Amino acid sequence: MNSFVFAIEEINRSAYLLPNVTLGFSIRNSWDSVHGALHETMSFLTGQEEPIPNYTCQHGSPQAALVGDTRSSLSVSMARLLGLYKFPQVSYSSSLPSLSDKIQFPSFLRTLTSDLISSLAVTLLIIHFQWSWVIILAHDDDFGQQASSLATQKLSTAGVCIDFTFHVPSHESMGKIEEIVQKMQKSTARVVLVFLSNSNFQLILYGLLDVPVSGQVWVSKGALHMALALNIPGVSQVLHSTFGLLYHSSRAIGFPEFLAHLRPSQTPEDMFIKKFWEFTFDCTWPHQSSTVTEGVQLCSGNESLKNKQYPLPEVSKIDAAYTAVYSIAHALQDMITHGHQHGKVTDSQDFQPWQLLQALRKVHFKTPDGSEIIFDANGDLVTKFDILQGQKTPEGVFHLVHIGMIDPQVSLGSKMKFHLMEDLHVPTSVCSESCLPGFSQVPRLGAPHCCFDCSPCPEGQFADQRDMKSCLLCPREQYSSHTRDHCLPRTEIFLAFEEPLGFMLALVSLFLAGLAVLVLGVFLKHRDSPVVRANNRSLSYLLLLSLCLCALCALLFLGRPSVSTCLLRQTTFAVVFTVAVSSVLAKTLTVVLAFRVTRPGDRIRVCLSPGASTSVVLIASFMQVVLCGVWLATSPPFPDRDMVSEPQHIVIQCQEGSGTIFFCVLGYLGFLAVGTFSVAFLARGLPDVFNETKFLTFSMLLFCSVWTAFLPLYHSARGKSTVAVEIFSILASTAGLLGGIFIPKCYIILLKPGRNTAAWLRQGHRAQQERQSGMLQRRCVPRSTPQTFMT
């Protein structure tokens, strides 16, 4: 009320605002009842103490507007009545959302925002602070339902999760309070958004004092809640911090001086100043009591308000009432000025209420302290909000601190600007800690989307931001880093000659090829000796030459694959190994058939000719050549980039083309090898001077063992390791054939030349015949004389 009187006096002194008009006022008491508010309103409109509707009995200056009332329930009744007459009403305290409905209340305006706007502001504050896990406590009335519904809608849209929403009954129910306290004790949310009455708000805080809860952060649309909370003894045990909003206000210029010189005797028509005086100075007026109680201070009326700490409710409404008076004054000014400009002279002593109402809705000005005043389409003042935080001192005492401001942007609808102080410490409230880059969110079953676990990104995927819902795939040419927060370019790899493994395999390949050539040279030099001539020396030459090529074909698997090397790799390997294995088969069949010739002219002897052995090799090799030809003609091998085997590399390899034909080629070679080993194994006991059958059996055993072990190793290896496994198998099987068949013969040729003579050969034959004759006599079975096939 003091700011109301101060504003009128300031306007009357102004030389710019209504210079030729003096504002007056009358104060009426509604007695805090709907009946009283309606009676005083009708009395004000009609000018009668006992008002009669639609009859006016007024003399003197007209009534311009009505300012009030404080309570929303009273303002609603007044607004319905005043709306019938289009009489302007400006409230400085009623914040009920339904009063924004211009159909029901066409003449109602207010110098503050509705509760829904302040609720929206505090909801956007939660979103701005990035709190994602909150509790909502709302009053169980129309406002509480609307505010909680609006907050839930806005928070859910912004991705904020609500642990629970509880509507507290209007009456103070201790059972409900205990239920709220129990739920809050179990909750992990630290931020509590409240739309409660002061009494229920305090009861909940008192209930929390008796239970062990972590520090909560209470957020309210009003600073009065926060002030009441901070004055509760021991509240620091349950509160970590508080946040509240206050309508932005700055002291009107000269108002502190006005209060300092204010005396009740100056405004005797003000029926409220004496109560304000008693409340402020804690005294009693003498005439109110015939007897003075001892210890009670009497009011003299000369007390000074200078340097007096004003109560929070009064200070918070200074600008609201002050602004209401200034809004009406500027509307009058605009109405008079507009009338002169358009030739419709409007007298300040003769105008209709609806004329002032139109000007009041469009009013736009700045107060002396620089605050901009404008009403929105609903008649609500577009006002800024001060953000207050209850901060705890080291001594555990809370105090309200101004930390920033919320500035509604009319042109942007429901959006608001936030201006906060720097280095502001804001507590966190999350259901789950933020997932770092390299991790993705995995929702918890049956929990809100804000509750999740962090799972590391798998190989080949990455997450370069926090709290990603899912990991992203790296491009095919890249792989995920160790931390899975970015992708790195892949490098191309293949089994190169330059690397240690490739270099060693190349050396072994050349060594075996050179060894085969060396053995071939030894055989050519001693081609007429019994060891070389035994068991078809032409086959020996062919076998040595094919083993040399087998060793050299391993070099085709080294180096960067190209079209030509891919075409030659497997086909060359298959053909030369088929020649080698078929040569061993021909040598084994020669030995077996030689011991089955029992008499001259036997038809089996035809099979011992050199042409027969050569035919075995040619036929077996020709079939493999045909298979390889079909392979190359239909689906040949080609260079390929393997993106799967090694995540960090691109393996350059040869793709086999048709897998069916490839396995047919290998299957044929395997079948030939198994057949050769079986024949050699059955012939291992036949008598032979140089143990040829045993050496053939042993070499084929090594060959089959190597390639049997090759299959699982080849399929389990990845990348360039598969090439290394195949090269190793090629070299091992080549070494087995070369060493198992020819090293013993070279040993005799080079180190035991005495055994490489015709005499030693005849002596060996006689010894074998004697042993065989003894065996025949014991068994009484006639046998033919064994002989060594010489070419």
Short mmCIF file of N, CA and C in Angstrom, two decimals, residues 347-435:
data_model
loop_
_atom_site.label_atom_id
_atom_site.label_comp_id
_atom_site.label_asym_id
_atom_site.label_seq_id
_atom_site.Cartn_x
_atom_site.Cartn_y
_atom_site.Cartn_z
N ASP A 347 -11.78 14.24 -22.70
CA ASP A 347 -11.56 14.99 -21.47
C ASP A 347 -11.24 14.04 -20.34
N SER A 348 -10.24 14.38 -19.54
CA SER A 348 -9.88 13.54 -18.42
C SER A 348 -10.99 13.48 -17.38
N GLN A 349 -11.95 14.40 -17.49
CA GLN A 349 -13.08 14.40 -16.56
C GLN A 349 -14.32 13.74 -17.16
N ASP A 350 -14.23 13.35 -18.42
CA ASP A 350 -15.40 12.78 -19.06
C ASP A 350 -14.98 11.72 -20.08
N PHE A 351 -14.92 10.48 -19.65
CA PHE A 351 -14.58 9.36 -20.55
C PHE A 351 -15.28 8.12 -20.04
N GLN A 352 -15.37 7.17 -20.93
CA GLN A 352 -16.01 5.90 -20.59
C GLN A 352 -14.95 4.87 -20.15
N PRO A 353 -15.32 3.95 -19.24
CA PRO A 353 -14.34 2.96 -18.76
C PRO A 353 -13.74 2.13 -19.89
N TRP A 354 -14.55 1.78 -20.90
CA TRP A 354 -14.01 0.92 -21.98
C TRP A 354 -12.93 1.64 -22.78
N GLN A 355 -12.97 3.00 -22.83
CA GLN A 355 -11.93 3.74 -23.53
C GLN A 355 -10.58 3.60 -22.82
N LEU A 356 -10.63 3.71 -21.49
CA LEU A 356 -9.40 3.54 -20.72
C LEU A 356 -8.91 2.09 -20.79
N LEU A 357 -9.87 1.14 -20.83
CA LEU A 357 -9.49 -0.28 -20.90
C LEU A 357 -8.73 -0.58 -22.19
N GLN A 358 -9.18 0.00 -23.31
CA GLN A 358 -8.47 -0.22 -24.58
C GLN A 358 -7.05 0.34 -24.52
N ALA A 359 -6.90 1.53 -23.96
CA ALA A 359 -5.57 2.12 -23.84
C ALA A 359 -4.69 1.34 -22.87
N LEU A 360 -5.31 0.80 -21.84
CA LEU A 360 -4.54 0.06 -20.84
C LEU A 360 -3.98 -1.24 -21.41
N ARG A 361 -4.75 -1.90 -22.26
CA ARG A 361 -4.27 -3.15 -22.87
C ARG A 361 -3.06 -2.91 -23.78
N LYS A 362 -2.98 -1.73 -24.40
CA LYS A 362 -1.91 -1.44 -25.35
C LYS A 362 -0.76 -0.65 -24.72
N VAL A 363 -0.82 -0.40 -23.45
CA VAL A 363 0.17 0.47 -22.82
C VAL A 363 1.57 -0.14 -22.92
N HIS A 364 2.54 0.72 -23.17
CA HIS A 364 3.94 0.28 -23.29
C HIS A 364 4.82 1.46 -22.90
N PHE A 365 5.50 1.33 -21.76
CA PHE A 365 6.30 2.44 -21.27
C PHE A 365 7.41 1.91 -20.37
N LYS A 366 8.22 2.85 -19.89
CA LYS A 366 9.28 2.54 -18.94
C LYS A 366 9.06 3.34 -17.67
N THR A 367 9.24 2.70 -16.55
CA THR A 367 9.12 3.36 -15.26
C THR A 367 10.36 4.23 -15.03
N PRO A 368 10.32 5.11 -14.03
CA PRO A 368 11.49 5.95 -13.78
C PRO A 368 12.78 5.19 -13.52
N ASP A 369 12.67 3.97 -13.03
CA ASP A 369 13.90 3.19 -12.79
C ASP A 369 14.34 2.41 -14.03
N GLY A 370 13.62 2.58 -15.17
CA GLY A 370 14.05 1.96 -16.42
C GLY A 370 13.41 0.63 -16.74
N SER A 371 12.49 0.16 -15.90
CA SER A 371 11.83 -1.13 -16.16
C SER A 371 10.80 -0.97 -17.26
N GLU A 372 10.80 -1.89 -18.24
CA GLU A 372 9.87 -1.83 -19.36
C GLU A 372 8.57 -2.52 -18.98
N ILE A 373 7.44 -1.84 -19.22
CA ILE A 373 6.13 -2.36 -18.85
C ILE A 373 5.34 -2.61 -20.13
N ILE A 374 4.85 -3.85 -20.28
CA ILE A 374 4.02 -4.23 -21.42
C ILE A 374 3.18 -5.42 -20.99
N PHE A 375 1.92 -5.42 -21.45
CA PHE A 375 1.01 -6.53 -21.15
C PHE A 375 0.91 -7.43 -22.37
N ASP A 376 0.77 -8.74 -22.12
CA ASP A 376 0.58 -9.66 -23.24
C ASP A 376 -0.91 -9.72 -23.61
N ALA A 377 -1.25 -10.63 -24.53
CA ALA A 377 -2.63 -10.71 -25.02
C ALA A 377 -3.61 -11.13 -23.94
N ASN A 378 -3.12 -11.78 -22.89
CA ASN A 378 -3.97 -12.23 -21.80
C ASN A 378 -4.08 -11.20 -20.68
N GLY A 379 -3.46 -10.04 -20.86
CA GLY A 379 -3.50 -9.03 -19.82
C GLY A 379 -2.51 -9.27 -18.70
N ASP A 380 -1.58 -10.19 -18.89
CA ASP A 380 -0.56 -10.46 -17.88
C ASP A 380 0.69 -9.65 -18.20
N LEU A 381 1.32 -9.14 -17.17
CA LEU A 381 2.53 -8.36 -17.37
C LEU A 381 3.68 -9.27 -17.82
N VAL A 382 4.37 -8.84 -18.85
CA VAL A 382 5.57 -9.57 -19.29
C VAL A 382 6.70 -9.13 -18.37
N THR A 383 7.01 -9.96 -17.42
CA THR A 383 7.97 -9.58 -16.39
C THR A 383 9.14 -10.54 -16.36
N LYS A 384 10.22 -10.06 -15.88
CA LYS A 384 11.41 -10.88 -15.70
C LYS A 384 11.38 -11.52 -14.31
N PHE A 385 12.13 -12.60 -14.17
CA PHE A 385 12.22 -13.29 -12.89
C PHE A 385 13.66 -13.25 -12.39
N ASP A 386 13.82 -12.90 -11.14
CA ASP A 386 15.12 -13.03 -10.50
C ASP A 386 15.25 -14.45 -9.96
N ILE A 387 16.41 -15.07 -10.17
CA ILE A 387 16.68 -16.43 -9.67
C ILE A 387 17.45 -16.30 -8.38
N LEU A 388 16.88 -16.86 -7.31
CA LEU A 388 17.52 -16.83 -6.00
C LEU A 388 17.92 -18.24 -5.61
N GLN A 389 19.10 -18.37 -5.07
CA GLN A 389 19.60 -19.67 -4.60
C GLN A 389 19.90 -19.59 -3.11
N GLY A 390 19.41 -20.58 -2.41
CA GLY A 390 19.75 -20.69 -1.00
C GLY A 390 21.07 -21.41 -0.85
N GLN A 391 22.11 -20.67 -0.54
CA GLN A 391 23.45 -21.23 -0.43
C GLN A 391 23.83 -21.43 1.03
N LYS A 392 24.54 -22.51 1.27
CA LYS A 392 24.93 -22.86 2.63
C LYS A 392 26.33 -22.32 2.92
N THR A 393 26.44 -21.62 4.02
CA THR A 393 27.75 -21.11 4.44
C THR A 393 28.53 -22.22 5.13
N PRO A 394 29.84 -22.03 5.33
CA PRO A 394 30.62 -23.05 6.07
C PRO A 394 30.07 -23.36 7.45
N GLU A 395 29.34 -22.42 8.03
CA GLU A 395 28.75 -22.65 9.36
C GLU A 395 27.44 -23.42 9.27
N GLY A 396 26.99 -23.77 8.04
CA GLY A 396 25.76 -24.53 7.88
C GLY A 396 24.51 -23.68 7.84
N VAL A 397 24.66 -22.37 7.67
CA VAL A 397 23.52 -21.46 7.62
C VAL A 397 23.22 -21.12 6.16
N PHE A 398 21.93 -21.14 5.81
CA PHE A 398 21.51 -20.81 4.45
C PHE A 398 21.19 -19.32 4.34
N HIS A 399 21.45 -18.76 3.18
CA HIS A 399 21.03 -17.41 2.87
C HIS A 399 20.74 -17.32 1.38
N LEU A 400 19.75 -16.48 1.02
CA LEU A 400 19.34 -16.33 -0.37
C LEU A 400 20.31 -15.42 -1.11
N VAL A 401 20.75 -15.89 -2.29
CA VAL A 401 21.70 -15.15 -3.10
C VAL A 401 21.14 -15.01 -4.50
N HIS A 402 21.19 -13.80 -5.04
CA HIS A 402 20.74 -13.56 -6.42
C HIS A 402 21.81 -14.10 -7.38
N ILE A 403 21.41 -15.06 -8.23
CA ILE A 403 22.38 -15.71 -9.11
C ILE A 403 22.11 -15.45 -10.59
N GLY A 404 20.97 -14.85 -10.91
CA GLY A 404 20.70 -14.62 -12.32
C GLY A 404 19.29 -14.14 -12.55
N MET A 405 18.88 -14.18 -13.80
CA MET A 405 17.58 -13.65 -14.19
C MET A 405 17.04 -14.43 -15.39
N ILE A 406 15.72 -14.57 -15.42
CA ILE A 406 15.03 -15.19 -16.55
C ILE A 406 14.26 -14.09 -17.26
N ASP A 407 14.48 -13.98 -18.57
CA ASP A 407 13.86 -12.92 -19.36
C ASP A 407 12.93 -13.55 -20.39
N PRO A 408 11.60 -13.49 -20.18
CA PRO A 408 10.67 -14.05 -21.18
C PRO A 408 10.75 -13.27 -22.48
N GLN A 409 10.73 -13.99 -23.58
CA GLN A 409 10.77 -13.37 -24.90
C GLN A 409 9.38 -13.48 -25.51
N VAL A 410 8.69 -12.35 -25.59
CA VAL A 410 7.31 -12.38 -26.09
C VAL A 410 7.25 -12.88 -27.52
N SER A 411 8.21 -12.47 -28.33
CA SER A 411 8.20 -12.85 -29.75
C SER A 411 8.52 -14.32 -29.96
N LEU A 412 9.08 -14.97 -28.94
CA LEU A 412 9.47 -16.37 -29.11
C LEU A 412 8.52 -17.33 -28.42
N GLY A 413 7.34 -16.87 -28.05
CA GLY A 413 6.36 -17.76 -27.44
C GLY A 413 6.76 -18.12 -26.03
N SER A 414 6.91 -19.44 -25.77
CA SER A 414 7.21 -19.93 -24.43
C SER A 414 8.69 -20.00 -24.13
N LYS A 415 9.53 -19.50 -25.04
CA LYS A 415 10.97 -19.55 -24.80
C LYS A 415 11.39 -18.41 -23.87
N MET A 416 12.41 -18.66 -23.11
CA MET A 416 12.91 -17.67 -22.17
C MET A 416 14.43 -17.64 -22.21
N LYS A 417 14.97 -16.46 -21.97
CA LYS A 417 16.42 -16.30 -21.92
C LYS A 417 16.88 -16.38 -20.47
N PHE A 418 18.05 -17.02 -20.30
CA PHE A 418 18.62 -17.15 -18.96
C PHE A 418 19.91 -16.34 -18.90
N HIS A 419 20.03 -15.54 -17.86
CA HIS A 419 21.26 -14.79 -17.61
C HIS A 419 21.74 -15.18 -16.22
N LEU A 420 22.81 -15.99 -16.16
CA LEU A 420 23.30 -16.50 -14.89
C LEU A 420 24.71 -16.01 -14.64
N MET A 421 25.04 -15.91 -13.37
CA MET A 421 26.38 -15.48 -13.00
C MET A 421 27.39 -16.55 -13.38
N GLU A 422 28.61 -16.13 -13.62
CA GLU A 422 29.67 -17.06 -13.99
C GLU A 422 30.14 -17.86 -12.77
N ASP A 423 30.75 -19.01 -13.06
CA ASP A 423 31.29 -19.89 -12.01
C ASP A 423 30.21 -20.28 -11.01
N LEU A 424 29.00 -20.49 -11.51
CA LEU A 424 27.91 -20.90 -10.63
C LEU A 424 27.99 -22.41 -10.40
N HIS A 425 28.00 -22.79 -9.13
CA HIS A 425 28.05 -24.22 -8.80
C HIS A 425 26.63 -24.74 -8.68
N VAL A 426 26.26 -25.65 -9.56
CA VAL A 426 24.92 -26.22 -9.57
C VAL A 426 25.04 -27.71 -9.29
N PRO A 427 24.35 -28.23 -8.26
CA PRO A 427 24.40 -29.67 -8.00
C PRO A 427 23.76 -30.46 -9.13
N THR A 428 24.02 -31.74 -9.16
CA THR A 428 23.49 -32.60 -10.22
C THR A 428 22.39 -33.50 -9.68
N SER A 429 21.53 -33.92 -10.56
CA SER A 429 20.49 -34.88 -10.22
C SER A 429 20.23 -35.75 -11.44
N VAL A 430 20.81 -36.93 -11.44
CA VAL A 430 20.67 -37.86 -12.56
C VAL A 430 20.37 -39.24 -12.02
N CYS A 431 19.63 -40.00 -12.78
CA CYS A 431 19.36 -41.39 -12.40
C CYS A 431 20.59 -42.25 -12.67
N SER A 432 21.30 -41.95 -13.75
CA SER A 432 22.52 -42.67 -14.11
C SER A 432 23.58 -41.66 -14.49
N GLU A 433 24.80 -41.97 -14.14
CA GLU A 433 25.89 -41.08 -14.50
C GLU A 433 26.06 -41.03 -16.01
N SER A 434 26.53 -39.91 -16.49
CA SER A 434 26.69 -39.71 -17.92
C SER A 434 27.67 -40.73 -18.51
N CYS A 435 27.33 -41.23 -19.69
CA CYS A 435 28.21 -42.16 -20.40
C CYS A 435 29.27 -41.37 -21.15
#
